[in-house]
Amino acid sequence: MIENLVVGAGVAGCVIANRLAQKNKQVLIVEKRNKIGGQAHDSYNKKNVLVHDYGPHIFHTDSEEVFKLLSEYTDWILYNHEVLGFIDNNFVPIPFNINSIAKLFPSEKGNKYIKNLISYFNYGEKITIWDLKNSSNEILKELAEYIYNKVFYNYTLKQWDCSPEQLDREVTSKVPVNISKDNRYFFDKYQMIPAEGYTTMFRKMIEMDNISLLLNTDFKDILSIKNGDFKLYETIRVKNIFYTAPIDYFFDFEFGKLPYRSLKFKHETYSRKYYQQNAVINYPNNYDFTRVTEFKHITKQKTPFTTIAKEYPQKCNLEDGDIPYYPIPKRDNREIYYKYSAKVKRMKNFYPVGRLAQYEYLNMTQAIENALKTVAKL
Ligand code: FDA
């Protein structure tokens, strides 16, 4: 018998396997790809530049527990993420803040906006674009229109292929408007990058005698479910399944497909020290790509070459091998998801965890916290 099968060797899968193995449990991980780390996977390219294969990943958490756990398997590089947006021919801080206003408007107009912002809200507050749009102050409404059109509207069209109003409001609210001069993107207590990269950190996490890893294997090729029992290769009983792959796929899309957005990355390598001034620059209103990432700013790697990634949002067709990047947060989709989760509640020994199994945009620390909670519940 296999006591614990973990489907997926991404962030959640590796943490679950590690925690179970620490409790002296036997674990088999089955992973569809030929590599571990899931979306956080990183690797060295031909010019020896460390790149994040599935988009920039910055680790940030307020959780002492998560930070301590990962620190057992990595040293850290301190890194404060700051993002710029190319707006009206200027590079300005995103999330939009007082510095962005000062850069974009002539001083008299800018000062009027700043004065009204500070008197209507509190200095240091993070508000949503919806708070600003709904304010009763006419000057702030005018500013809200500008920010909405220049920062959110076109970016959302490119990213999600619909307007901000057609998505759950939380999506747009994830990027606040900051009533301060603090240019940081994240405000968590811990903000850092694994010194030798994410893949190395996760490899160390699952390099344990009681963890086996099967790569290049879709779990459906080896797992069968009959009368509620899980079996590998039709004969070996599996007790618990910790499932981090798409939830609709597990149930053969019984209640319909859960839609995703996908991305394509175009990597370019240059023989120069740096390409741009920041790790990430957003282009809401220009070009087909949404943003350009330069990895060396994040990894602090010292090499004569630098690699950038231009990020192009795409439709996601799983049958064509597209990678599901973002669950699409809309009511209809959530209703489909609830049908799957109701079915899961009636099952025994089946634990869906992570962004694909929970059909939710989770950052890494949230995926890890969910993984820890699941193991703790056993
Ligand atoms: P993840 O997708 O990583 O792992 C699932 C694993 O299951 C994959 O390895 C997959 O191959 C495998 N699998 C799928 N189907 C299977 C099957 N049928 N059989 C076997 N295996 C299967 N977060 C953050 O904290 N900071 C950041 O800066 C970013 N940046 C970022 C950028 C972009 C572009 C995206 C899309 C996301 C981020 N994130 C992030 C979020 C981060 O990627 C996310 O939190 C983790 O990937 C979640 O880990 P999971 O293990 O849940 O999924």
XYZ file of C-alpha atoms and ligand atoms in Angstrom:
431
model
C 0.000 0.000 0.000
C 1.071 3.589 -0.669
C 0.124 5.649 2.329
C 0.360 9.108 0.771
C 0.203 10.102 -2.874
C 0.941 13.747 -3.665
C -0.180 14.844 -7.136
C 2.014 17.702 -8.365
C 5.525 18.727 -7.290
C 4.810 22.449 -7.185
C 4.952 24.714 -4.166
C 2.037 23.065 -2.326
C 2.987 19.494 -3.308
C 6.604 19.818 -2.150
C 5.592 21.332 1.197
C 2.982 18.620 1.829
C 5.454 15.851 0.948
C 8.087 17.383 3.213
C 5.754 17.770 6.184
C 4.424 14.215 5.856
C 7.931 12.799 5.517
C 8.997 14.751 8.611
C 6.288 12.808 10.453
C 7.936 9.565 9.230
C 5.247 8.925 6.612
C 6.015 7.361 3.241
C 5.208 9.641 0.309
C 5.067 9.210 -3.462
C 4.936 12.394 -5.543
C 3.691 12.125 -9.098
C 4.433 15.085 -11.371
C 3.349 15.552 -14.980
C 6.321 17.707 -15.968
C 9.953 16.653 -16.130
C 10.783 19.109 -13.336
C 9.733 20.226 -9.893
C 8.733 23.606 -8.436
C 5.518 24.043 -10.447
C 5.000 27.643 -11.515
C 7.861 28.767 -9.271
C 10.367 26.649 -11.225
C 13.577 28.485 -12.166
C 16.532 27.398 -14.280
C 19.787 28.605 -15.843
C 19.564 29.464 -19.529
C 22.305 28.983 -22.163
C 24.074 32.183 -21.041
C 23.969 31.002 -17.433
C 21.376 33.567 -16.371
C 18.945 32.297 -13.718
C 15.406 32.856 -15.021
C 11.938 32.227 -13.589
C 10.458 30.037 -16.310
C 6.812 30.861 -15.537
C 7.074 34.556 -14.693
C 8.689 36.575 -11.903
C 8.333 35.012 -8.450
C 9.027 37.130 -5.391
C 8.625 35.401 -2.066
C 6.787 37.538 0.491
C 5.121 36.532 3.722
C 4.060 37.751 7.146
C 4.011 34.185 8.426
C 6.842 33.306 10.794
C 5.990 29.621 10.355
C 6.305 29.701 6.564
C 9.493 31.735 6.662
C 11.102 29.378 9.205
C 10.100 26.278 7.271
C 11.593 27.499 3.978
C 14.698 28.797 5.775
C 15.552 25.184 6.682
C 16.192 24.614 2.983
C 17.626 27.877 1.721
C 19.582 31.007 2.503
C 17.994 34.223 1.312
C 18.770 37.290 -0.735
C 17.000 40.357 0.646
C 14.920 41.953 -2.036
C 12.323 44.734 -2.014
C 10.111 44.500 -5.057
C 9.348 47.787 -6.809
C 7.397 47.953 -10.061
C 7.244 50.769 -12.575
C 4.469 51.466 -15.055
C 5.067 53.182 -18.389
C 2.348 55.837 -18.398
C 2.176 58.926 -20.603
C 5.858 58.508 -21.510
C 6.957 58.366 -17.864
C 8.086 55.469 -15.702
C 6.078 55.818 -12.486
C 5.701 53.673 -9.353
C 2.996 50.976 -9.374
C 0.986 50.637 -7.154
C 0.129 54.200 -8.002
C 1.120 56.508 -5.147
C 1.997 60.109 -4.333
C 5.314 59.820 -6.186
C 3.417 58.678 -9.302
C 1.198 61.754 -9.127
C 4.210 64.052 -8.673
C 5.828 62.533 -11.779
C 2.779 62.658 -14.023
C 1.187 66.042 -13.350
C 2.396 69.646 -13.372
C 3.086 70.671 -9.783
C -0.035 72.777 -9.215
C -2.408 70.058 -10.408
C -0.394 67.302 -8.715
C -0.378 69.147 -5.393
C -4.140 69.642 -5.612
C -4.636 65.868 -6.058
C -2.208 65.021 -3.250
C -3.785 67.542 -0.847
C -7.260 66.168 -1.504
C -6.104 62.545 -1.209
C -4.479 63.178 2.157
C -7.423 65.083 3.560
C -10.061 62.615 2.289
C -8.169 59.407 3.202
C -5.395 58.867 5.756
C -1.718 59.157 4.923
C -0.306 55.624 4.703
C -3.675 54.094 3.793
C -3.996 51.638 0.895
C -7.236 52.131 -0.964
C -8.731 50.419 -3.994
C -9.433 52.125 -7.279
C -13.128 51.520 -6.489
C -12.789 53.489 -3.197
C -11.313 56.366 -5.173
C -13.925 56.184 -7.935
C -16.721 56.172 -5.354
C -15.408 59.078 -3.299
C -17.697 62.075 -3.002
C -14.842 64.503 -3.772
C -14.983 65.764 -7.391
C -11.206 66.320 -7.624
C -10.550 62.759 -6.463
C -13.135 61.408 -8.892
C -11.192 63.134 -11.692
C -7.948 61.541 -10.428
C -9.710 58.159 -10.157
C -10.775 58.351 -13.812
C -7.188 59.046 -14.842
C -5.738 56.160 -12.791
C -8.507 53.790 -13.847
C -7.960 54.515 -17.542
C -4.172 54.682 -17.527
C -3.268 51.968 -15.011
C -6.122 49.463 -14.780
C -8.393 49.456 -17.811
C -6.084 48.517 -20.693
C -3.903 46.265 -18.535
C -7.016 44.295 -17.546
C -8.165 44.075 -21.173
C -4.820 42.588 -22.161
C -4.457 40.383 -19.114
C -8.007 39.036 -18.837
C -9.563 39.835 -22.209
C -12.374 41.724 -20.455
C -12.887 44.965 -18.573
C -12.313 45.325 -14.792
C -16.115 45.525 -14.289
C -16.561 42.051 -15.768
C -14.304 40.457 -13.140
C -14.692 40.104 -9.395
C -13.738 43.417 -7.840
C -10.992 41.747 -5.795
C -8.935 41.290 -8.963
C -8.440 44.997 -9.549
C -8.287 45.640 -5.800
C -5.181 43.426 -5.525
C -3.197 46.389 -6.838
C -4.072 49.258 -4.474
C -3.603 53.002 -4.716
C -1.171 53.928 -1.935
C -1.623 57.206 -0.085
C 2.094 57.441 0.646
C 5.487 57.837 -0.984
C 6.383 54.198 -0.347
C 7.208 52.639 -3.731
C 7.271 49.022 -2.543
C 4.954 46.533 -4.246
C 4.623 44.219 -1.226
C 4.535 45.242 2.416
C 5.072 41.864 4.109
C 7.520 41.392 6.953
C 9.645 38.950 4.936
C 10.410 39.723 1.316
C 13.222 37.752 -0.215
C 14.504 35.360 -2.864
C 16.014 31.896 -2.256
C 19.776 32.390 -2.668
C 20.214 29.401 -4.994
C 16.784 29.691 -6.583
C 13.364 28.134 -6.014
C 14.045 24.822 -7.747
C 17.065 24.116 -5.542
C 15.076 25.034 -2.431
C 12.200 22.694 -3.347
C 14.600 19.920 -4.394
C 16.256 20.050 -0.979
C 12.830 19.994 0.628
C 11.845 16.700 -0.997
C 15.243 15.002 -0.954
C 14.302 12.664 1.886
C 14.576 8.892 2.215
C 10.835 8.429 2.600
C 9.870 10.574 -0.419
C 9.845 9.074 -3.941
C 9.331 11.252 -6.982
C 7.868 10.110 -10.284
C 8.350 12.751 -13.004
C 6.842 12.857 -16.512
C 3.714 11.142 -15.260
C 0.142 12.331 -15.408
C -1.519 10.881 -12.298
C -4.338 9.506 -14.474
C -1.879 7.180 -16.201
C -1.300 5.319 -12.956
C -4.283 5.960 -10.681
C -7.697 4.341 -10.837
C -10.689 5.032 -8.603
C -13.213 2.267 -8.019
C -15.954 2.365 -5.376
C -14.221 5.257 -3.693
C -10.910 3.334 -3.394
C -7.738 4.699 -4.963
C -5.394 2.235 -6.663
C -2.059 2.617 -8.436
C -1.485 0.383 -11.453
C -4.845 -1.260 -10.602
C -3.297 -3.179 -7.698
C -1.535 -0.994 -5.129
C -3.926 0.669 -2.675
C -3.428 4.357 -1.948
C -4.679 5.695 1.358
C -4.480 9.499 1.082
C -4.315 11.678 -2.007
C -3.012 15.228 -1.692
C -4.073 16.738 -4.956
C -2.571 19.966 -6.380
C -3.537 19.590 -10.086
C -6.704 21.093 -11.693
C -9.784 19.978 -9.759
C -12.057 19.703 -12.836
C -9.546 17.383 -14.515
C -9.682 14.988 -11.550
C -13.435 14.588 -12.070
C -13.197 14.338 -15.882
C -14.847 17.780 -16.197
C -18.128 16.325 -14.888
C -19.569 19.754 -14.029
C -17.861 21.634 -16.868
C -14.444 23.111 -17.462
C -12.997 25.738 -15.172
C -11.533 28.439 -17.406
C -8.026 29.845 -17.070
C -5.913 32.563 -18.655
C -2.553 31.516 -19.969
C 0.685 33.365 -20.700
C 3.490 33.108 -23.215
C 6.921 34.480 -22.388
C 9.379 35.752 -24.957
C 12.866 35.654 -23.467
C 15.624 37.883 -24.852
C 19.238 37.764 -23.686
C 21.591 40.714 -24.045
C 25.330 41.011 -23.651
C 25.184 43.891 -21.207
C 24.894 44.325 -17.481
C 21.275 45.528 -17.288
C 18.441 46.138 -19.741
C 16.054 48.276 -17.693
C 16.037 50.141 -14.396
C 13.719 47.794 -12.437
C 12.917 44.100 -12.177
C 9.418 44.607 -13.572
C 8.031 47.337 -15.798
C 4.326 47.274 -16.678
C 3.073 48.501 -20.036
C -0.677 49.002 -19.540
C -1.272 51.080 -22.668
C 1.481 50.193 -25.133
C 2.467 46.974 -26.920
C 0.817 43.525 -26.828
C 2.789 42.397 -23.782
C 1.736 43.436 -20.284
C 5.133 43.652 -18.619
C 8.850 43.123 -18.994
C 10.805 41.315 -16.281
C 14.563 41.475 -15.931
C 15.575 38.581 -13.707
C 18.991 39.813 -12.594
C 17.396 42.602 -10.563
C 15.579 39.922 -8.581
C 18.280 37.274 -8.276
C 21.153 39.790 -7.887
C 23.185 37.449 -10.073
C 26.511 38.813 -11.318
C 26.990 37.849 -14.966
C 28.008 39.740 -18.118
C 24.643 38.825 -19.705
C 21.100 39.730 -18.801
C 17.798 38.090 -19.738
C 14.400 39.717 -19.939
C 10.955 38.180 -20.423
C 8.124 39.896 -22.256
C 4.795 38.570 -21.005
C 1.910 37.970 -23.439
C -1.476 36.946 -21.988
C -3.268 34.205 -23.962
C -6.415 32.126 -24.081
C -5.907 28.824 -22.303
C -6.844 25.641 -24.081
C -5.726 22.715 -21.958
C -6.228 20.223 -24.840
C -3.632 22.175 -26.852
C -1.158 21.880 -23.983
C -1.553 25.497 -22.810
C -0.466 26.053 -19.235
C -3.223 27.197 -16.857
C -1.783 30.301 -15.188
C -4.676 32.258 -13.688
C -8.124 31.031 -12.610
C -10.612 33.588 -13.967
C -12.371 35.119 -10.958
C -15.989 35.444 -12.076
C -19.239 34.335 -10.463
C -20.110 31.738 -13.139
C -16.728 30.080 -12.733
C -17.011 30.036 -8.969
C -20.356 28.302 -9.256
C -18.789 25.526 -11.312
C -16.011 25.259 -8.727
C -18.533 24.946 -5.857
C -20.008 21.854 -7.537
C -16.597 20.192 -7.520
C -15.861 21.237 -3.951
C -19.246 19.878 -2.790
C -18.282 16.540 -4.332
C -14.878 16.647 -2.625
C -16.589 17.143 0.747
C -18.357 13.806 0.296
C -15.069 11.986 -0.399
C -12.716 10.356 2.058
C -8.938 10.765 2.113
C -8.836 13.207 -0.798
C -7.296 16.614 -0.069
C -7.218 19.264 -2.809
C -4.678 22.032 -2.080
C -3.165 24.873 -4.110
C -4.084 27.257 -6.871
C -5.329 24.651 -9.389
C -7.110 22.366 -6.961
C -8.755 25.264 -5.102
C -9.286 27.284 -8.302
C -8.038 30.439 -6.680
C -5.202 32.874 -7.257
C -2.927 31.995 -4.345
C 0.479 33.507 -3.858
C 3.222 31.192 -2.671
C 2.818 31.840 1.011
C -0.945 31.217 0.785
C -0.352 27.939 -1.073
C 2.174 26.919 1.606
C -0.127 27.925 4.470
C -2.951 25.869 2.933
C -0.570 22.925 2.550
C 0.477 23.187 6.194
C -3.139 23.425 7.394
C -4.078 20.328 5.400
C -1.279 18.229 6.889
C -1.978 19.592 10.387
C -5.644 18.515 10.107
C -4.750 14.830 9.566
P 1.687 24.845 -9.082
O 1.021 25.111 -10.372
O 2.952 25.514 -8.805
O 1.920 23.269 -8.948
C 1.018 22.316 -9.465
C 1.837 21.160 -10.012
O 0.933 20.118 -10.416
C 2.649 21.538 -11.243
O 3.988 21.161 -11.074
C 1.968 20.763 -12.368
O 2.861 20.370 -13.393
C 1.431 19.556 -11.621
N 0.329 18.897 -12.341
C -0.678 19.499 -13.020
N -1.476 18.562 -13.576
C -0.965 17.351 -13.236
C -1.345 16.016 -13.527
N -2.421 15.748 -14.285
N -0.596 14.997 -13.025
C 0.512 15.274 -12.268
N 0.928 16.530 -11.987
C 0.193 17.554 -12.452
N 3.381 34.055 -5.971
C 4.161 34.760 -5.099
O 4.100 34.515 -3.881
N 5.023 35.728 -5.561
C 5.134 36.033 -6.885
O 5.893 36.926 -7.259
C 4.327 35.298 -7.808
N 4.423 35.537 -9.136
C 3.596 34.880 -10.021
C 3.678 35.168 -11.377
C 2.827 34.532 -12.274
C 2.902 34.857 -13.737
C 1.880 33.595 -11.797
C 0.906 32.936 -12.736
C 1.827 33.261 -10.454
C 2.683 33.896 -9.550
N 2.669 33.591 -8.199
C 3.455 34.303 -7.311
C 1.788 32.525 -7.680
C 2.527 31.176 -7.558
O 2.908 30.752 -8.841
C 1.606 30.159 -6.886
O 1.335 30.599 -5.577
C 2.189 28.771 -6.794
O 2.576 28.280 -8.038
C 1.133 27.830 -6.205
O 1.679 26.540 -6.116
P 0.792 25.260 -6.369
O 1.573 24.118 -5.864
O -0.575 25.479 -5.854
O 0.609 25.167 -7.953
